[in-house]
PDB file of C-alpha atoms in Angstrom:
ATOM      1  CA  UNK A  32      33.141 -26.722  -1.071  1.00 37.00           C
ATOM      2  CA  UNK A  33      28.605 -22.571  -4.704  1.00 35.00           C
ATOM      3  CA  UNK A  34      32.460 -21.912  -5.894  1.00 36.00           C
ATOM      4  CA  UNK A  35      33.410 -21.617  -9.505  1.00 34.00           C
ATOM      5  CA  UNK A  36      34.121 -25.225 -11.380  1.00 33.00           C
ATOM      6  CA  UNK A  37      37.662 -24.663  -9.507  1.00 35.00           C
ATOM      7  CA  UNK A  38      36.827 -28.285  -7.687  1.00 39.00           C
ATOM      8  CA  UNK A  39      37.418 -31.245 -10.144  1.00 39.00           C
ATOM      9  CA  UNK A  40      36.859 -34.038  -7.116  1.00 40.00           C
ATOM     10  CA  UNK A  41      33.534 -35.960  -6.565  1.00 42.00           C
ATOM     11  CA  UNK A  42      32.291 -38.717  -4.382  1.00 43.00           C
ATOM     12  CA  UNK A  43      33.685 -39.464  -1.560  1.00 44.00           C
ATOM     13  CA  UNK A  44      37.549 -41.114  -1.505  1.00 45.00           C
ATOM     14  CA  UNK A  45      38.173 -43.605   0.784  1.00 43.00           C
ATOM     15  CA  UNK A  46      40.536 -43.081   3.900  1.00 47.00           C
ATOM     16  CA  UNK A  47      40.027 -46.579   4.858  1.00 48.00           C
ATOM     17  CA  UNK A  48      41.214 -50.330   4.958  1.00 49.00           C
ATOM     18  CA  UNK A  49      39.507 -47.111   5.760  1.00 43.00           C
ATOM     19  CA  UNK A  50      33.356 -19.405  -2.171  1.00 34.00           C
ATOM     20  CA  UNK A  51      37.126 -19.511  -2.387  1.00 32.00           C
ATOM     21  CA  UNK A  52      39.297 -18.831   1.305  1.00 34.00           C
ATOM     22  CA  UNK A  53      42.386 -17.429   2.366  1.00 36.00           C
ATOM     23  CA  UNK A  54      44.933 -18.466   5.211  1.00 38.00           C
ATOM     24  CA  UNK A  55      43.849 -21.455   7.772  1.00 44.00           C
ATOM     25  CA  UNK A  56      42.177 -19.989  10.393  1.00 39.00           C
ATOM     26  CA  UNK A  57      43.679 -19.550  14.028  1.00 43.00           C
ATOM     27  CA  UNK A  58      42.706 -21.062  17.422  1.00 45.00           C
ATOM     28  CA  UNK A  59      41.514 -17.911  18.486  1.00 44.00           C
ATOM     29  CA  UNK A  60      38.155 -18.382  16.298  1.00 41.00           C
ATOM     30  CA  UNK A  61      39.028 -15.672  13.489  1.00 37.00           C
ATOM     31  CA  UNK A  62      39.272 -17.474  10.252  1.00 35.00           C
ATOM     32  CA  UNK A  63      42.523 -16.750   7.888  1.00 35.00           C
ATOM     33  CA  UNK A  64      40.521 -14.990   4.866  1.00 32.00           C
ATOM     34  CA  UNK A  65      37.286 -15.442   3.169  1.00 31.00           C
ATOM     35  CA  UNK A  66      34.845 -17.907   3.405  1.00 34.00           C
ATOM     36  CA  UNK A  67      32.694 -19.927   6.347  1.00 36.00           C
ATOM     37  CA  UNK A  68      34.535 -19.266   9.931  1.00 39.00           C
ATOM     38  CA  UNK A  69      33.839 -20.865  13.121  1.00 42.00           C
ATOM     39  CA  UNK A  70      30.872 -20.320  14.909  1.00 43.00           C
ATOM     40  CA  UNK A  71      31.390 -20.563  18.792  1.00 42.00           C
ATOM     41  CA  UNK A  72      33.802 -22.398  20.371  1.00 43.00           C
ATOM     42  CA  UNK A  73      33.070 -25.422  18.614  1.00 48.00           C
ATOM     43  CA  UNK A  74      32.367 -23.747  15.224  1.00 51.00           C
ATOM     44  CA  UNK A  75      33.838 -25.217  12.131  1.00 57.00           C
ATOM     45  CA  UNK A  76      35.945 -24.440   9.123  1.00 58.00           C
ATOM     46  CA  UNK A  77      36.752 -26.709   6.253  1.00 59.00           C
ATOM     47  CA  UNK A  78      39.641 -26.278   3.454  1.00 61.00           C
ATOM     48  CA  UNK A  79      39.438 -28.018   0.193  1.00 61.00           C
ATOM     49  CA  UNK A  80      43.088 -29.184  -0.563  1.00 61.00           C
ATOM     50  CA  UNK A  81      43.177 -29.475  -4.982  1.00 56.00           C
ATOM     51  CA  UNK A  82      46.059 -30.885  -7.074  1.00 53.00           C
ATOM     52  CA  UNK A  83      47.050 -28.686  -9.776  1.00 51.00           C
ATOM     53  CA  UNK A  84      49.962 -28.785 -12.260  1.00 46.00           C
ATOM     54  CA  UNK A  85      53.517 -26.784 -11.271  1.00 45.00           C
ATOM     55  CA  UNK A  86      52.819 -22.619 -11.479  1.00 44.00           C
ATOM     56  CA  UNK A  87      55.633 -20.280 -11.159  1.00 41.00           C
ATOM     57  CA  UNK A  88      56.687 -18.558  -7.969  1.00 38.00           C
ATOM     58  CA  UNK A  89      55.334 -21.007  -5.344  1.00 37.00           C
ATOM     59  CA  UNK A  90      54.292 -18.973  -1.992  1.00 39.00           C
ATOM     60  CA  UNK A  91      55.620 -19.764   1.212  1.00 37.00           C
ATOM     61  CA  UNK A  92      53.870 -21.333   3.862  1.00 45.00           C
ATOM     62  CA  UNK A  93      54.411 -19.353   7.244  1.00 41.00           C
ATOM     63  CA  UNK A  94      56.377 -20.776   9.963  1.00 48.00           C
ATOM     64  CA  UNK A  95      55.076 -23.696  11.772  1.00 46.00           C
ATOM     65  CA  UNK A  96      53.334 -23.197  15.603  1.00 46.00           C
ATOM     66  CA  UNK A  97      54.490 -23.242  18.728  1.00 47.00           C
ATOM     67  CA  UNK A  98      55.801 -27.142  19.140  1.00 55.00           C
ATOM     68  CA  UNK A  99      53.818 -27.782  21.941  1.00 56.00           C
ATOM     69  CA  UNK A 100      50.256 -26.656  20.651  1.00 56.00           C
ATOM     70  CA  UNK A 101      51.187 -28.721  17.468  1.00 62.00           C
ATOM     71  CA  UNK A 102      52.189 -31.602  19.289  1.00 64.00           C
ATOM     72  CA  UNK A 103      48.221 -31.488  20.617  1.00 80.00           C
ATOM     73  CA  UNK A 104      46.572 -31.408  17.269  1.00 92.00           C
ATOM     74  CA  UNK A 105      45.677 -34.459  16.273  1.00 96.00           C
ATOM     75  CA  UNK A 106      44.759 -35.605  12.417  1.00 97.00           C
ATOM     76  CA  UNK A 107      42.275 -38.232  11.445  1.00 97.00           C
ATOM     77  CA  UNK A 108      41.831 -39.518   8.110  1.00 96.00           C
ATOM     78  CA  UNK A 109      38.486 -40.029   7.583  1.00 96.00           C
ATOM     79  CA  UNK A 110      36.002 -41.991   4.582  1.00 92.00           C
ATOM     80  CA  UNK A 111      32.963 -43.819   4.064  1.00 89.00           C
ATOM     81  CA  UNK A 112      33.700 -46.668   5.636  1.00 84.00           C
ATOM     82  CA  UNK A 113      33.063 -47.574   9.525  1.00 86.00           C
ATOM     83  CA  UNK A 114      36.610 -48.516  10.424  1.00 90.00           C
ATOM     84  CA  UNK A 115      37.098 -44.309  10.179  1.00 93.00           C
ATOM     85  CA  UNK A 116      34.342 -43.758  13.031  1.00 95.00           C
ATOM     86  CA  UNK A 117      36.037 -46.175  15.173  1.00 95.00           C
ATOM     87  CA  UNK A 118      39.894 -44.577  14.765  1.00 95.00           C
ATOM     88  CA  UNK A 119      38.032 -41.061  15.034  1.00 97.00           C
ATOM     89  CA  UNK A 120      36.594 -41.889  18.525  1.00 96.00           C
ATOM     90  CA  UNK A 121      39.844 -43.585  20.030  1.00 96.00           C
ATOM     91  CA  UNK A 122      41.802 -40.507  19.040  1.00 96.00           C
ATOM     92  CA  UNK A 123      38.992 -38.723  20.581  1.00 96.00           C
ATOM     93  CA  UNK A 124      39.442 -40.341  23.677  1.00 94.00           C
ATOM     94  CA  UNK A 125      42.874 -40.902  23.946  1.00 93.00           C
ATOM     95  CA  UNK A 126      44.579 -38.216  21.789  1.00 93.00           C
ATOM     96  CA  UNK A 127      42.941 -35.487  22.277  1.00 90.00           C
ATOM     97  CA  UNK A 128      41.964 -32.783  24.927  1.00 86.00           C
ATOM     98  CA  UNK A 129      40.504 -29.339  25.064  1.00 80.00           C
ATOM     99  CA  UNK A 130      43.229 -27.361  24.085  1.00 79.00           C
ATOM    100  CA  UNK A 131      43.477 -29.927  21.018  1.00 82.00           C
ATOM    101  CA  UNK A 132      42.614 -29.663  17.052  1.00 92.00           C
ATOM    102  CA  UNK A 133      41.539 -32.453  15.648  1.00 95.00           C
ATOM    103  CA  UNK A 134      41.689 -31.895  11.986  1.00 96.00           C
ATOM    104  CA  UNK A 135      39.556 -34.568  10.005  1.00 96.00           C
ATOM    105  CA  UNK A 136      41.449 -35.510   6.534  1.00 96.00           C
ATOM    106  CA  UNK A 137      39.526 -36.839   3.531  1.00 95.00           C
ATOM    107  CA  UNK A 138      40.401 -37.817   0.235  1.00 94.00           C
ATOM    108  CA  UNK A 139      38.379 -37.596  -2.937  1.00 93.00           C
ATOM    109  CA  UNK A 140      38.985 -38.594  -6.169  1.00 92.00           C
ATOM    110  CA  UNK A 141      39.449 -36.898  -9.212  1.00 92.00           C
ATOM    111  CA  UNK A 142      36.261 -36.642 -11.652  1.00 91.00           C
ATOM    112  CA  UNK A 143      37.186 -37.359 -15.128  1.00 91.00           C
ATOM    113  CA  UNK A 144      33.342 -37.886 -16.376  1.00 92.00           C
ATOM    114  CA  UNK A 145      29.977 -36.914 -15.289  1.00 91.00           C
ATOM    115  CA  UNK A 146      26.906 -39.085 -15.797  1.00 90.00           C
ATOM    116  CA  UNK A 147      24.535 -38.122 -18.105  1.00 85.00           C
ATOM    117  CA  UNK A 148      21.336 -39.980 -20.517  1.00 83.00           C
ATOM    118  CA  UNK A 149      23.405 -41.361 -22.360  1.00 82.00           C
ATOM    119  CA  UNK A 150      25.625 -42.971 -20.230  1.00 88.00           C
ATOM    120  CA  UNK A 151      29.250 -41.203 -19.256  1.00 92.00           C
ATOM    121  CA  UNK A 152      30.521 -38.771 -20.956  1.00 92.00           C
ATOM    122  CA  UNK A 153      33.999 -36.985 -20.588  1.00 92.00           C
ATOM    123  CA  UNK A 154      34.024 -33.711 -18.026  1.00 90.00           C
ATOM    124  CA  UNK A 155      35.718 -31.716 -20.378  1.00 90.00           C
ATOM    125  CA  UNK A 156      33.094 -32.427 -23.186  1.00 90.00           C
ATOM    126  CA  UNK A 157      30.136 -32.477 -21.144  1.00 89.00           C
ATOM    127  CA  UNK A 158      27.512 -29.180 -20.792  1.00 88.00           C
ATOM    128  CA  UNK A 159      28.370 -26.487 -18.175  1.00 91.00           C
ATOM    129  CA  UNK A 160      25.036 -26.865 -16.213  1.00 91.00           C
ATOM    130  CA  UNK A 161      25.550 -30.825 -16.032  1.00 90.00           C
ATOM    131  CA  UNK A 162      29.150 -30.550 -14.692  1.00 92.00           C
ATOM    132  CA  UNK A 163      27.816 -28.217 -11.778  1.00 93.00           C
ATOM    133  CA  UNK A 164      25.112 -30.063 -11.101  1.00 92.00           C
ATOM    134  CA  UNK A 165      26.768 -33.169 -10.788  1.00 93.00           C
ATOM    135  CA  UNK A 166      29.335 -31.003  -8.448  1.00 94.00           C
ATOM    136  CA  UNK A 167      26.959 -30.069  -6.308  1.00 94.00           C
ATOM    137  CA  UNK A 168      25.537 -33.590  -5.727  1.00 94.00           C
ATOM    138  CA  UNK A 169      28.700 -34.555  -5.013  1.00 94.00           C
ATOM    139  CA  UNK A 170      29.229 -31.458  -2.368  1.00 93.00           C
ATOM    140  CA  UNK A 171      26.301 -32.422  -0.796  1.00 94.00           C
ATOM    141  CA  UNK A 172      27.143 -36.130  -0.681  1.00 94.00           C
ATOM    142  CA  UNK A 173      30.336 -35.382   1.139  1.00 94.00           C
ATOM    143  CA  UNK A 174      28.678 -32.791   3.373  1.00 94.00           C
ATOM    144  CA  UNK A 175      25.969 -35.362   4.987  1.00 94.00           C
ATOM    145  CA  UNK A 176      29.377 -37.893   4.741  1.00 94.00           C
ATOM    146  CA  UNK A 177      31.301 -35.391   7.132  1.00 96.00           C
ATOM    147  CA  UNK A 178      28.626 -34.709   9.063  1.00 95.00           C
ATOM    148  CA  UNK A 179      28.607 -37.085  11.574  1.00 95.00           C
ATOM    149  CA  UNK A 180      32.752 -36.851  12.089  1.00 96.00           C
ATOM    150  CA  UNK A 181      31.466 -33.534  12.726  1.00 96.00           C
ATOM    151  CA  UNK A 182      28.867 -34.306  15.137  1.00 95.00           C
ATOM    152  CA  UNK A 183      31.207 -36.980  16.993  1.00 95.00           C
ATOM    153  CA  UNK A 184      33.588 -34.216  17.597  1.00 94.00           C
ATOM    154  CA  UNK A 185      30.622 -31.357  19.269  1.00 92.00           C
ATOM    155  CA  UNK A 186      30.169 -34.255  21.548  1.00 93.00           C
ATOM    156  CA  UNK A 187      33.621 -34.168  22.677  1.00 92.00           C
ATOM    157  CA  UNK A 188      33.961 -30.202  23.211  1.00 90.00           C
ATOM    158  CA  UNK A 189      36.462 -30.531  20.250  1.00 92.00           C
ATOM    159  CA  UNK A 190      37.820 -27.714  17.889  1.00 93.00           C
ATOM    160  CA  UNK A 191      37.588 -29.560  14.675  1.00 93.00           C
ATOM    161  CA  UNK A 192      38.435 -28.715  10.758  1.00 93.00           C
ATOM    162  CA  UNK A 193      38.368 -30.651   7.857  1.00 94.00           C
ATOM    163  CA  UNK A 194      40.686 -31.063   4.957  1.00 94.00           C
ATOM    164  CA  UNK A 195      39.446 -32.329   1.804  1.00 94.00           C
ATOM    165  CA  UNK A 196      42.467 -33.226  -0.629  1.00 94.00           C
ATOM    166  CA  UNK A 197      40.912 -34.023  -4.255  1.00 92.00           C
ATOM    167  CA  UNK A 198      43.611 -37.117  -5.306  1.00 92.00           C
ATOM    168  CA  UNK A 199      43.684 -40.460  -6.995  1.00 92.00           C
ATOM    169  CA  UNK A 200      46.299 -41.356  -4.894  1.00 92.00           C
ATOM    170  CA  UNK A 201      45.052 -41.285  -0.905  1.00 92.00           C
ATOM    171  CA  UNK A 202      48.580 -42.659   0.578  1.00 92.00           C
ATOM    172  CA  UNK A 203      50.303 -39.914  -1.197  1.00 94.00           C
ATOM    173  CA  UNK A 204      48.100 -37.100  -0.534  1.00 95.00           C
ATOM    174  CA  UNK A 205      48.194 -37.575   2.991  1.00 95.00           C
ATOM    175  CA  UNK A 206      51.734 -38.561   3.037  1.00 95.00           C
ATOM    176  CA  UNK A 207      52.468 -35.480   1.418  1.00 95.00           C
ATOM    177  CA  UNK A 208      50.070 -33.003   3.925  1.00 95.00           C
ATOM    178  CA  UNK A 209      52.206 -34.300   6.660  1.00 95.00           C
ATOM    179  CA  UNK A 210      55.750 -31.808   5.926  1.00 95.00           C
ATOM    180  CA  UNK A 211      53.104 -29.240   5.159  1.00 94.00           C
ATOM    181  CA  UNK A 212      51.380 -29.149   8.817  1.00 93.00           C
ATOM    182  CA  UNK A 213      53.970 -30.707  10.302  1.00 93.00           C
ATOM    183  CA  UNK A 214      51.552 -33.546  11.550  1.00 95.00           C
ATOM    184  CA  UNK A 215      52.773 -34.973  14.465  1.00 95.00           C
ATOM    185  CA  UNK A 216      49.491 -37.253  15.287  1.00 95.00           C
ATOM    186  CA  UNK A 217      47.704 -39.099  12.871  1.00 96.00           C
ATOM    187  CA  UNK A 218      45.461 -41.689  13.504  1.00 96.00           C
ATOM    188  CA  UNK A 219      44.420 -44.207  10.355  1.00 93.00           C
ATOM    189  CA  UNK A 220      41.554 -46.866  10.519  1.00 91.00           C
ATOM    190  CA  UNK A 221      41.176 -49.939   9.387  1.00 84.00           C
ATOM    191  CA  UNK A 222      38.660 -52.761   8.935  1.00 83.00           C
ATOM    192  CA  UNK A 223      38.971 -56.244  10.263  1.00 77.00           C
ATOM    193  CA  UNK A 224      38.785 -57.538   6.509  1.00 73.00           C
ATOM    194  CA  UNK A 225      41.865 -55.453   5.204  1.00 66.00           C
ATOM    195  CA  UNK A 226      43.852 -56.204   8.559  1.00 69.00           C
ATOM    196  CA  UNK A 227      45.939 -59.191   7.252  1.00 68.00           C
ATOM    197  CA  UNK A 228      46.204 -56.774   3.946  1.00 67.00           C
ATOM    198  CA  UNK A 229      47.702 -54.046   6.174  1.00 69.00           C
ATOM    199  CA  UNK A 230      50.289 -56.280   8.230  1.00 66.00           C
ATOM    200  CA  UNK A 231      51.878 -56.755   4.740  1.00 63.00           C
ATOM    201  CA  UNK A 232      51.863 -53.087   4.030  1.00 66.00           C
ATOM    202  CA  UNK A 233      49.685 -53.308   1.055  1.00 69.00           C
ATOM    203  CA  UNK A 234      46.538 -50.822   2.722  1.00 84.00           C
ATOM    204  CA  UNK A 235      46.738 -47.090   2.618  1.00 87.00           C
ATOM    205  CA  UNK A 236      46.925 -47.110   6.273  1.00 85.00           C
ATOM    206  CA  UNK A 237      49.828 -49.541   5.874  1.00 85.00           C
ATOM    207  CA  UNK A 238      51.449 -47.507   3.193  1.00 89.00           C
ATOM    208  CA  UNK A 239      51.397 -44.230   5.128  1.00 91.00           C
ATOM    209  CA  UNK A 240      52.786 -45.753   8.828  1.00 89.00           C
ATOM    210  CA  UNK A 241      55.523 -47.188   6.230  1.00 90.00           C
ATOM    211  CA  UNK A 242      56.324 -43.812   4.504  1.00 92.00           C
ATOM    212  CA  UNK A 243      55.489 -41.155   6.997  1.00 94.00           C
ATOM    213  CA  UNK A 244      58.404 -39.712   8.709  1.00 95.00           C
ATOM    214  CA  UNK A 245      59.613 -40.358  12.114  1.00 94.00           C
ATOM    215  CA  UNK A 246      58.607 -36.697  13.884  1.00 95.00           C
ATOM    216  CA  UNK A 247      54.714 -38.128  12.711  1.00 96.00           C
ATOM    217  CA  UNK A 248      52.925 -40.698  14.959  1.00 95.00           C
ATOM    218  CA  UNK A 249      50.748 -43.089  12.985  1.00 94.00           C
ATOM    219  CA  UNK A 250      48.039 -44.777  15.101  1.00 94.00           C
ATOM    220  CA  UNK A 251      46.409 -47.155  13.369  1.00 91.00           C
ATOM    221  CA  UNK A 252      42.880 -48.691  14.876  1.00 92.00           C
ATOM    222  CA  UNK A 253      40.863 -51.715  14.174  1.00 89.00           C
ATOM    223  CA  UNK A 254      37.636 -52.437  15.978  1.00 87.00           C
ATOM    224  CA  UNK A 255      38.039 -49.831  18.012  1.00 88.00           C
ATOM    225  CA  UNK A 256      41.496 -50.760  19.386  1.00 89.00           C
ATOM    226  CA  UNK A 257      45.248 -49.870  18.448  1.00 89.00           C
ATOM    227  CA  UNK A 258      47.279 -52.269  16.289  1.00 85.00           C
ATOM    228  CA  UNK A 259      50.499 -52.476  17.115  1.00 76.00           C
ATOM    229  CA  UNK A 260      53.445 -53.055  14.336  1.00 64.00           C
ATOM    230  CA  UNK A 261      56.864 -52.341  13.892  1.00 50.00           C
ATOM    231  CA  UNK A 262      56.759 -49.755  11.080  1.00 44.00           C
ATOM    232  CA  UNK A 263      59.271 -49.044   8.868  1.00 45.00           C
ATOM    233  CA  UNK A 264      60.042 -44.951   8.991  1.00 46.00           C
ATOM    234  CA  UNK A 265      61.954 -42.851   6.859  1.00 46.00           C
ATOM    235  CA  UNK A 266      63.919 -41.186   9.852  1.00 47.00           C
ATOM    236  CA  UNK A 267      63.908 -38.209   7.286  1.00 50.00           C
ATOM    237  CA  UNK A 268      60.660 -36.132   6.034  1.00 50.00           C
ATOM    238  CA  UNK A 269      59.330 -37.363   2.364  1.00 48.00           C
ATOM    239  CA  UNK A 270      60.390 -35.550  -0.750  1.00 48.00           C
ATOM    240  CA  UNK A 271      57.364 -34.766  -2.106  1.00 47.00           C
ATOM    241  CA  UNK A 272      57.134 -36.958  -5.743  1.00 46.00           C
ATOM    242  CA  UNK A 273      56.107 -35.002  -8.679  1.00 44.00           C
ATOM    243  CA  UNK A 274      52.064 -34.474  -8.445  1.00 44.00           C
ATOM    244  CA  UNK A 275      50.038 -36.143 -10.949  1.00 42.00           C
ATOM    245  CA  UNK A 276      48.706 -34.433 -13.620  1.00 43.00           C
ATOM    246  CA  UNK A 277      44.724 -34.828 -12.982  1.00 42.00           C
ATOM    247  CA  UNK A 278      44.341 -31.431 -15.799  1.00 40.00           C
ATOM    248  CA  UNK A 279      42.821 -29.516 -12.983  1.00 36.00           C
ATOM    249  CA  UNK A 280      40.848 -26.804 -14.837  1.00 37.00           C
ATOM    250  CA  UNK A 281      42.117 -24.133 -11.911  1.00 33.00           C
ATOM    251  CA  UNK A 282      42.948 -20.850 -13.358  1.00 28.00           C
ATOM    252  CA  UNK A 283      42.678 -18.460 -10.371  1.00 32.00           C
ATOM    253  CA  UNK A 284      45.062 -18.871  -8.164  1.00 34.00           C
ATOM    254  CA  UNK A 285      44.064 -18.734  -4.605  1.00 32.00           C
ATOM    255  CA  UNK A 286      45.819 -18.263  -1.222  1.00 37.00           C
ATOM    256  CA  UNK A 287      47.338 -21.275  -0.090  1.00 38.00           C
ATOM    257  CA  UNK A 288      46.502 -22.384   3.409  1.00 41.00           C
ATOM    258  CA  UNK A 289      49.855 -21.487   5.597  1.00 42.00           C
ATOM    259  CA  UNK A 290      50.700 -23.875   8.557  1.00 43.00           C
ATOM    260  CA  UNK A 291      48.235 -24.136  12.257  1.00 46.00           C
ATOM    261  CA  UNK A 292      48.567 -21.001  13.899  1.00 48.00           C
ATOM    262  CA  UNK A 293      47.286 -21.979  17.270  1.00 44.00           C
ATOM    263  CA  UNK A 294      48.170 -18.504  18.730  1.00 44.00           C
ATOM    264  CA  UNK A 295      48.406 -15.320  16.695  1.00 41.00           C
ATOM    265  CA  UNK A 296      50.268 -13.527  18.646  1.00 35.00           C
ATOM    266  CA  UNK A 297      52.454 -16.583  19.277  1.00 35.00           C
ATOM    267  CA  UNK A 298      56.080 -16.687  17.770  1.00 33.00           C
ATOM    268  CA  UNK A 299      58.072 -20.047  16.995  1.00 32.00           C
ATOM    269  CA  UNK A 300      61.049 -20.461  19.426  1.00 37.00           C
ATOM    270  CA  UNK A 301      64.337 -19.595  17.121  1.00 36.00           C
ATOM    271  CA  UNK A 302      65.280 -23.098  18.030  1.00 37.00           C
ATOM    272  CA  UNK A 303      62.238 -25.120  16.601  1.00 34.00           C
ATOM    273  CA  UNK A 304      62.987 -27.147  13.555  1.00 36.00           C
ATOM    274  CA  UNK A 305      60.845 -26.260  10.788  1.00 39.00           C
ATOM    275  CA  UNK A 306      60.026 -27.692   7.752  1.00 38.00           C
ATOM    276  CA  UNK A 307      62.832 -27.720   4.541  1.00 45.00           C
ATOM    277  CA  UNK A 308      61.534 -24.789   2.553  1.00 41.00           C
ATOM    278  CA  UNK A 309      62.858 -26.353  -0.798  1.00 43.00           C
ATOM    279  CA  UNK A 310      61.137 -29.496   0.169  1.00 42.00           C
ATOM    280  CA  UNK A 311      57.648 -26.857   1.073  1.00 39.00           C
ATOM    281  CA  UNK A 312      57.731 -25.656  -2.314  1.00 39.00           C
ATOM    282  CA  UNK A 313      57.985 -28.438  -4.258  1.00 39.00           C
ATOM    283  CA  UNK A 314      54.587 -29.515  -1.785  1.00 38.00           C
ATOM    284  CA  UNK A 315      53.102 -26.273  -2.268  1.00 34.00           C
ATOM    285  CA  UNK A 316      53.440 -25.811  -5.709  1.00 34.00           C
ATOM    286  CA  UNK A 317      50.329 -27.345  -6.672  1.00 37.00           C
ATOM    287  CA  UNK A 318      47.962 -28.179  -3.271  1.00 43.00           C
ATOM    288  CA  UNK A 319      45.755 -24.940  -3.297  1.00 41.00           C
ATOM    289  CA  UNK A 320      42.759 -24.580  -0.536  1.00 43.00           C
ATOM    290  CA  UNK A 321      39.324 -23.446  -0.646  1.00 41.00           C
ATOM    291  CA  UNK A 322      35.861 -23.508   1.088  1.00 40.00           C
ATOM    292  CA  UNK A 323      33.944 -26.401   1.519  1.00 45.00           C
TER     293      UNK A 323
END
């Protein structure tokens, strides 16, 4: 996340109540294209996830893992707040284990204006060298942001990546990176303040257990501890609603990240369900993925 203008997001979203890369990288340590790899066993990779408008020919995503190394990655949504640092360290200690990914999501909203001297001004009418330097503040502000997921996760013995979707809409970006992955774990925070907000669905976190489909746990954590609800599933994966038009400025196109490989040399059993490919490309169609 020093690439072209291609990124339109800035600031950091919130997950709470709480140079340009190719394929995802594998489990094995080799990264999937271009771009930062891991470094060691614990080394890191991080894909920026952008909403763009409908192009033709959407490309496939390739087959989903074996179901029982899926079944071990585990996906946190992460933000500013502190309610994402406590659901982060209970999935750390109760989801995960060594063989695990735990892939830390984060939403960040669209920019639509830049600040300048003379107050905001439109992105699209503001000068080149102010757009990227506002960009790159807002890199770095979600870099030291992420960090300390990061750090949290080295102190586990952890693989970890991170997935930064650029959205206005957090429920419905993650909602819709669930058919993608296949996301089977996903672990949601919230604060004590938004907790009576949540019971009556009207959170993120209470909009996503609502909405996410029944193959996809949804742990949500308060304080530190599980919360417990009935939740309301779809018992069939989401149809992916049309994606906003945000007038993403993307022109390249660039590889779009396919689904975990945990093994390379692994094949899918001819009996594991994958997801709808008419349902992938409506998903894929506009969610491309670069370097942080």
């Amino acid at each position: 996340m020093a690439e072209e203008s291609r990124e339109e997001g800035g600031g950091g979203g919130v997950v709470e109540d709480g140079d340009e890369a190719g394929g995802r990288p594998g489990k094995d340590g080799g990264s999937g294209g271009a771009g930062r790899g891991r470094d060691g066993n614990n080394g890191i990779s991080t894909w920026e996830i952008e909403e763009m408008e409908d192009e033709a020919g959407p490309a496939s995503l390739a087959p989903p893992a074996a179901a029982a190394a899926a079944a071990a990655d585990v996906y946190v949504a992460v933000g500013k707040g502190g309610s994402s640092m406590e659901a982060l360290s209970w999935a750390l200690r109760r989801l995960a284990s060594p063989r695990s990914f735990v892939y830390l999501v984060h939403v960040f909203p669209v920019v639509i204006s830049i600040p300048t001297g003379l107050g905001m001004m439109p992105k699209s009418q503001a000068n080149p060298e102010q757009v990227e330097t506002y960009m790159n503040q807002e890199r770095s502000k979600r870099r030291v942001m992420l960090q300390k997921y990061l750090d949290h996760c080295r102190n586990f013995q952890v693989n970890v990546d991170v997935y930064l979707i650029e959205s206005d809409h957090v429920a419905d970006a993650i909602l819709e990176l669930i058919p993608v992955f296949h996301v089977q774990q996903l672990v949601l925070g919230v604060s004590k303040s938004n907790l009576r907000k949540f019971k009556r669905g009207n959170t993120i976190a209470g909009q996503v257990q609502k909405n996410a489909p029944l193959y996809c746990e949804v742990k949500i954590i308060c304080d530190g501890k599980e919360v417990t609800t009935v939740p309301t599933a779809d018992p069939t994966p989401p149809i992916s609603p049309s994606p906003v038009n945000n007038k993403s400025n993307s022109i390249s196109p660039t590889p779009l990240s396919p689904a975990p490989d945990h093994n390379n040399s692994a094949v899918a059993d001819d009996d594991e369900k994958e997801t709808n490919p008419n349902e992938r490309n409506k998903i894929t169609k506009y969610l491309k993925c670069f370097s942080f």
